[in-house]
PDB file of C-alpha atoms in Angstrom:
ATOM      1  CA  MET E   1      -9.042  30.590   7.385  1.00  0.00           C
ATOM      2  CA  PRO E   2     -11.072  28.402   4.920  1.00  0.00           C
ATOM      3  CA  ALA E   3     -14.116  26.435   5.951  1.00  0.00           C
ATOM      4  CA  ARG E   4     -13.514  22.804   7.295  1.00  0.00           C
ATOM      5  CA  ARG E   5     -15.546  19.558   7.785  1.00  0.00           C
ATOM      6  CA  PRO E   6     -14.364  16.505   9.788  1.00  0.00           C
ATOM      7  CA  LEU E   7     -13.357  13.400   7.800  1.00  0.00           C
ATOM      8  CA  ARG E   8     -14.718  10.018   8.370  1.00  0.00           C
ATOM      9  CA  THR E   9     -12.183   7.141   8.525  1.00  0.00           C
ATOM     10  CA  PRO E  10     -11.894   5.427   5.046  1.00  0.00           C
ATOM     11  CA  PRO E  11     -12.899   1.914   3.878  1.00  0.00           C
ATOM     12  CA  ARG E  12     -10.396  -0.588   4.816  1.00  0.00           C
ATOM     13  CA  ILE E  13      -9.021  -1.059   1.234  1.00  0.00           C
ATOM     14  CA  LYS E  14      -7.909   2.429   1.033  1.00  0.00           C
ATOM     15  CA  VAL E  15      -5.008   1.748   3.287  1.00  0.00           C
ATOM     16  CA  LEU E  16      -3.933  -1.087   0.955  1.00  0.00           C
ATOM     17  CA  GLU E  17      -4.208   1.340  -1.940  1.00  0.00           C
ATOM     18  CA  ALA E  18      -2.028   4.059  -0.386  1.00  0.00           C
ATOM     19  CA  ALA E  19       0.669   1.496   0.758  1.00  0.00           C
ATOM     20  CA  SER E  20       0.692   0.274  -3.034  1.00  0.00           C
ATOM     21  CA  ALA E  21       0.901   4.074  -4.283  1.00  0.00           C
ATOM     22  CA  VAL E  22       3.897   4.527  -1.986  1.00  0.00           C
ATOM     23  CA  ALA E  23       5.423   1.241  -3.291  1.00  0.00           C
ATOM     24  CA  ASP E  24       4.873   2.251  -6.748  1.00  0.00           C
ATOM     25  CA  GLY E  25       6.549   5.673  -6.233  1.00  0.00           C
ATOM     26  CA  ARG E  26       3.346   7.439  -7.358  1.00  0.00           C
ATOM     27  CA  VAL E  27       3.477   9.934  -4.329  1.00  0.00           C
ATOM     28  CA  ARG E  28       5.682  13.046  -4.924  1.00  0.00           C
ATOM     29  CA  ARG E  29       6.282  15.796  -2.395  1.00  0.00           C
ATOM     30  CA  VAL E  30       6.009  19.375  -4.019  1.00  0.00           C
ATOM     31  CA  GLY E  31       5.868  21.547  -0.829  1.00  0.00           C
ATOM     32  CA  PRO E  32       6.136  21.432   2.906  1.00  0.00           C
ATOM     33  CA  HIS E  33       2.769  19.959   3.349  1.00  0.00           C
ATOM     34  CA  SER E  34       1.854  19.239  -0.381  1.00  0.00           C
ATOM     35  CA  TYR E  35       1.992  16.243  -2.518  1.00  0.00           C
ATOM     36  CA  LEU E  36       0.969  14.902  -6.022  1.00  0.00           C
ATOM     37  CA  VAL E  37      -0.485  11.472  -6.224  1.00  0.00           C
ATOM     38  CA  THR E  38      -0.855   9.508  -9.391  1.00  0.00           C
ATOM     39  CA  SER E  39      -3.639   7.030  -9.737  1.00  0.00           C
ATOM     40  CA  SER E  40      -2.884   3.328 -10.384  1.00  0.00           C
ATOM     41  CA  ASP E  41      -3.587   3.745 -14.074  1.00  0.00           C
ATOM     42  CA  GLY E  42      -1.782   7.048 -14.604  1.00  0.00           C
ATOM     43  CA  THR E  43      -4.717   8.922 -15.859  1.00  0.00           C
ATOM     44  CA  ARG E  44      -5.384  11.113 -12.800  1.00  0.00           C
ATOM     45  CA  VAL E  45      -3.139  13.178 -10.440  1.00  0.00           C
ATOM     46  CA  TYR E  46      -4.458  14.091  -7.103  1.00  0.00           C
ATOM     47  CA  ARG E  47      -3.533  17.219  -5.357  1.00  0.00           C
ATOM     48  CA  VAL E  48      -3.080  16.701  -1.488  1.00  0.00           C
ATOM     49  CA  TYR E  49      -2.290  19.066   1.346  1.00  0.00           C
ATOM     50  CA  VAL E  50      -1.804  17.390   4.864  1.00  0.00           C
ATOM     51  CA  ASP E  51      -0.812  19.371   8.080  1.00  0.00           C
ATOM     52  CA  PRO E  52      -1.442  16.684  11.020  1.00  0.00           C
ATOM     53  CA  SER E  53      -0.201  19.409  13.404  1.00  0.00           C
ATOM     54  CA  ARG E  54      -3.041  21.651  12.512  1.00  0.00           C
ATOM     55  CA  GLY E  55      -5.369  18.678  11.971  1.00  0.00           C
ATOM     56  CA  VAL E  56      -6.259  19.745   8.417  1.00  0.00           C
ATOM     57  CA  ALA E  57      -6.200  17.904   4.943  1.00  0.00           C
ATOM     58  CA  TYR E  58      -7.350  18.465   1.571  1.00  0.00           C
ATOM     59  CA  SER E  59      -7.212  16.124  -1.398  1.00  0.00           C
ATOM     60  CA  ASP E  60      -9.532  16.159  -4.695  1.00  0.00           C
ATOM     61  CA  ASP E  61      -9.696  12.432  -4.897  1.00  0.00           C
ATOM     62  CA  ASN E  62     -13.260  11.263  -4.905  1.00  0.00           C
ATOM     63  CA  GLY E  63     -13.419   9.563  -1.685  1.00  0.00           C
ATOM     64  CA  THR E  64     -12.358  12.743   0.332  1.00  0.00           C
ATOM     65  CA  ARG E  65     -14.001  15.353  -2.065  1.00  0.00           C
ATOM     66  CA  TYR E  66     -17.368  13.410  -2.244  1.00  0.00           C
ATOM     67  CA  ARG E  67     -17.573  10.812   0.351  1.00  0.00           C
ATOM     68  CA  GLY E  68     -16.005  12.871   3.162  1.00  0.00           C
ATOM     69  CA  TYR E  69     -13.639  10.353   4.204  1.00  0.00           C
ATOM     70  CA  ILE E  70      -9.824  10.267   4.370  1.00  0.00           C
ATOM     71  CA  GLY E  71      -8.794   9.177   0.552  1.00  0.00           C
ATOM     72  CA  TYR E  72      -5.962   7.155  -0.080  1.00  0.00           C
ATOM     73  CA  PRO E  73      -3.931   9.830  -1.463  1.00  0.00           C
ATOM     74  CA  ILE E  74      -3.999  11.500   2.005  1.00  0.00           C
ATOM     75  CA  ILE E  75      -3.154   8.333   3.777  1.00  0.00           C
ATOM     76  CA  ALA E  76      -0.134   7.837   1.206  1.00  0.00           C
ATOM     77  CA  ALA E  77       1.106  11.158   1.921  1.00  0.00           C
ATOM     78  CA  LEU E  78       0.911  10.680   5.782  1.00  0.00           C
ATOM     79  CA  MET E  79       2.841   7.383   5.464  1.00  0.00           C
ATOM     80  CA  LEU E  80       5.520   9.250   3.537  1.00  0.00           C
ATOM     81  CA  GLU E  81       5.533  11.895   6.646  1.00  0.00           C
ATOM     82  CA  GLY E  82       5.915   9.149   9.155  1.00  0.00           C
ATOM     83  CA  VAL E  83       2.665  10.093  10.652  1.00  0.00           C
ATOM     84  CA  LEU E  84       1.014   6.776   9.716  1.00  0.00           C
ATOM     85  CA  PRO E  85       2.925   3.422   9.593  1.00  0.00           C
ATOM     86  CA  TYR E  86       4.172   1.964   6.402  1.00  0.00           C
ATOM     87  CA  ASP E  87       5.206  -1.671   5.785  1.00  0.00           C
ATOM     88  CA  GLN E  88       7.465  -2.299   3.031  1.00  0.00           C
ATOM     89  CA  ARG E  89       6.351  -5.935   2.743  1.00  0.00           C
ATOM     90  CA  VAL E  90       2.698  -4.999   2.391  1.00  0.00           C
ATOM     91  CA  GLY E  91       3.661  -2.377  -0.308  1.00  0.00           C
ATOM     92  CA  GLU E  92       5.873  -4.484  -2.253  1.00  0.00           C
ATOM     93  CA  ALA E  93       3.373  -7.218  -2.194  1.00  0.00           C
ATOM     94  CA  LEU E  94       0.765  -4.535  -3.776  1.00  0.00           C
ATOM     95  CA  ARG E  95       3.010  -3.070  -6.004  1.00  0.00           C
ATOM     96  CA  GLY E  96       1.272  -2.666  -9.524  1.00  0.00           C
ATOM     97  CA  VAL E  97      -2.248  -3.451  -8.377  1.00  0.00           C
ATOM     98  CA  PRO E  98      -4.632  -1.943 -10.920  1.00  0.00           C
ATOM     99  CA  TRP E  99      -6.608  -0.399  -8.134  1.00  0.00           C
ATOM    100  CA  ARG E 100      -9.055   1.785 -10.467  1.00  0.00           C
ATOM    101  CA  ARG E 101      -9.938  -1.335 -12.720  1.00  0.00           C
ATOM    102  CA  LEU E 102     -10.514  -3.628  -9.746  1.00  0.00           C
ATOM    103  CA  ASN E 103     -12.870  -0.981  -7.983  1.00  0.00           C
ATOM    104  CA  GLU E 104     -14.847  -0.446 -11.384  1.00  0.00           C
ATOM    105  CA  SER E 105     -14.921  -4.196 -12.302  1.00  0.00           C
ATOM    106  CA  LEU E 106     -15.849  -5.632  -8.698  1.00  0.00           C
ATOM    107  CA  ARG E 107     -17.853  -2.787  -7.434  1.00  0.00           C
ATOM    108  CA  ARG E 108     -17.697  -3.720  -3.850  1.00  0.00           C
ATOM    109  CA  TYR E 109     -14.731  -2.907  -1.594  1.00  0.00           C
ATOM    110  CA  ALA E 110     -14.746  -6.407   0.164  1.00  0.00           C
ATOM    111  CA  LEU E 111     -14.295  -8.069  -3.161  1.00  0.00           C
ATOM    112  CA  VAL E 112     -11.333  -5.653  -4.059  1.00  0.00           C
ATOM    113  CA  GLU E 113      -9.690  -6.423  -0.784  1.00  0.00           C
ATOM    114  CA  ARG E 114     -10.203 -10.085  -1.095  1.00  0.00           C
ATOM    115  CA  GLU E 115      -8.603  -9.890  -4.684  1.00  0.00           C
ATOM    116  CA  ALA E 116      -5.714  -7.615  -3.193  1.00  0.00           C
ATOM    117  CA  LYS E 117      -5.156 -10.198  -0.476  1.00  0.00           C
ATOM    118  CA  ARG E 118      -4.999 -12.977  -3.107  1.00  0.00           C
ATOM    119  CA  LEU E 119      -2.356 -11.215  -5.275  1.00  0.00           C
ATOM    120  CA  ALA E 120      -0.255 -10.501  -2.203  1.00  0.00           C
ATOM    121  CA  GLU E 121      -0.438 -14.047  -0.941  1.00  0.00           C
ATOM    122  CA  ALA E 122       0.705 -15.078  -4.407  1.00  0.00           C
ATOM    123  CA  ARG E 123       3.731 -12.871  -3.923  1.00  0.00           C
ATOM    124  CA  GLY E 124       4.509 -14.418  -0.502  1.00  0.00           C
ATOM    125  CA  VAL E 125       2.841 -11.863   1.855  1.00  0.00           C
ATOM    126  CA  ALA E 126       0.150 -13.708   4.243  1.00  0.00           C
ATOM    127  CA  PRO E 127      -3.414 -12.046   4.313  1.00  0.00           C
ATOM    128  CA  SER E 128      -3.162 -11.742   8.140  1.00  0.00           C
ATOM    129  CA  LEU E 129      -0.111  -9.559   7.754  1.00  0.00           C
ATOM    130  CA  LEU E 130      -2.164  -7.285   5.428  1.00  0.00           C
ATOM    131  CA  ASP E 131      -5.000  -7.358   8.100  1.00  0.00           C
ATOM    132  CA  ARG E 132      -2.810  -6.500  10.952  1.00  0.00           C
ATOM    133  CA  PHE E 133      -1.242  -3.613   8.912  1.00  0.00           C
ATOM    134  CA  VAL E 134      -4.713  -2.283   7.898  1.00  0.00           C
ATOM    135  CA  GLU E 135      -5.926  -2.424  11.774  1.00  0.00           C
ATOM    136  CA  GLU E 136      -2.735  -0.520  12.742  1.00  0.00           C
ATOM    137  CA  VAL E 137      -3.156   2.116  10.223  1.00  0.00           C
ATOM    138  CA  MET E 138      -6.855   2.486  10.811  1.00  0.00           C
ATOM    139  CA  ALA E 139      -6.457   2.848  14.569  1.00  0.00           C
ATOM    140  CA  ARG E 140      -3.921   5.724  13.870  1.00  0.00           C
ATOM    141  CA  LEU E 141      -6.288   7.357  11.676  1.00  0.00           C
ATOM    142  CA  ARG E 142      -9.144   7.293  14.060  1.00  0.00           C
ATOM    143  CA  GLY E 143      -6.788   9.031  16.394  1.00  0.00           C
ATOM    144  CA  LEU E 144      -5.733  11.867  13.768  1.00  0.00           C
ATOM    145  CA  ARG E 145      -9.142  13.521  13.703  1.00  0.00           C
ATOM    146  CA  LEU E 146      -8.344  15.427  10.552  1.00  0.00           C
ATOM    147  CA  GLU E 147     -10.667  18.100   9.173  1.00  0.00           C
ATOM    148  CA  LYS E 148     -11.161  18.638   5.440  1.00  0.00           C
ATOM    149  CA  LEU E 149     -10.372  22.003   4.034  1.00  0.00           C
ATOM    150  CA  MET E 150     -13.045  22.907   1.546  1.00  0.00           C
ATOM    151  CA  GLU E 151     -10.576  24.479  -0.851  1.00  0.00           C
ATOM    152  CA  PRO E 152      -6.885  23.788  -1.639  1.00  0.00           C
ATOM    153  CA  PRO E 153      -4.394  26.085   0.460  1.00  0.00           C
ATOM    154  CA  LEU E 154      -2.519  28.456  -1.524  1.00  0.00           C
ATOM    155  CA  GLU E 155       0.684  26.353  -1.081  1.00  0.00           C
ATOM    156  CA  LEU E 156      -1.057  23.399  -3.124  1.00  0.00           C
ATOM    157  CA  ALA E 157      -2.574  25.650  -5.497  1.00  0.00           C
ATOM    158  CA  THR E 158       0.760  27.112  -6.514  1.00  0.00           C
ATOM    159  CA  GLY E 159       3.149  24.162  -5.886  1.00  0.00           C
ATOM    160  CA  GLY E 160       0.912  21.513  -7.164  1.00  0.00           C
ATOM    161  CA  GLU E 161       0.283  23.097 -10.462  1.00  0.00           C
ATOM    162  CA  ARG E 162       4.077  23.938 -11.198  1.00  0.00           C
ATOM    163  CA  GLY E 163       4.721  20.139 -10.428  1.00  0.00           C
ATOM    164  CA  LEU E 164       2.001  19.107 -13.026  1.00  0.00           C
ATOM    165  CA  ASP E 165       4.029  21.073 -15.800  1.00  0.00           C
ATOM    166  CA  GLU E 166       7.473  19.633 -14.696  1.00  0.00           C
ATOM    167  CA  PRO E 167       8.975  17.154 -16.929  1.00  0.00           C
ATOM    168  CA  GLY E 168       7.406  13.845 -16.131  1.00  0.00           C
ATOM    169  CA  GLY E 169       4.849  15.556 -13.768  1.00  0.00           C
ATOM    170  CA  GLY E 170       1.779  13.764 -13.420  1.00  0.00           C
ATOM    171  CA  GLN E 171       3.219  10.445 -14.849  1.00  0.00           C
ATOM    172  CA  GLY E 172       3.238   7.466 -12.755  1.00  0.00           C
TER     173      GLY E 172
END
């Protein structure tokens, strides 16, 4: 069995990024526990493996890989699995948000969250709805106690690579 490390709960903004990824259709299942998640700007495809019944996850996104928290690609996969709640109103209000550009230009998650709430409110969704949704997802994440696999499982290494080579694979 590969080595494991506990994953920390993510910054709040990652929940909103995950909902946006689901709404944008950037999350694609490629195996029983494997997903490919395309970044908001379409330049990266993250490989994700998540098996909540075993309490393990893997993702090659920066938050999971280098910072040790549950990154938005894992959260998005768990939303599709039905393990975490997904609110379609929140997802639709955040559809098309340029997360990478916002993260790089604003450099602070609190500022990015404020901008996301502003955009959602302009689309008719109150910031309080986003706050309630984030709190619900964060509470569920704390209860999951996922451990990070230090290397991708074979299912992801084989299924994920084929997924990238398919027509349209990796394009969001």
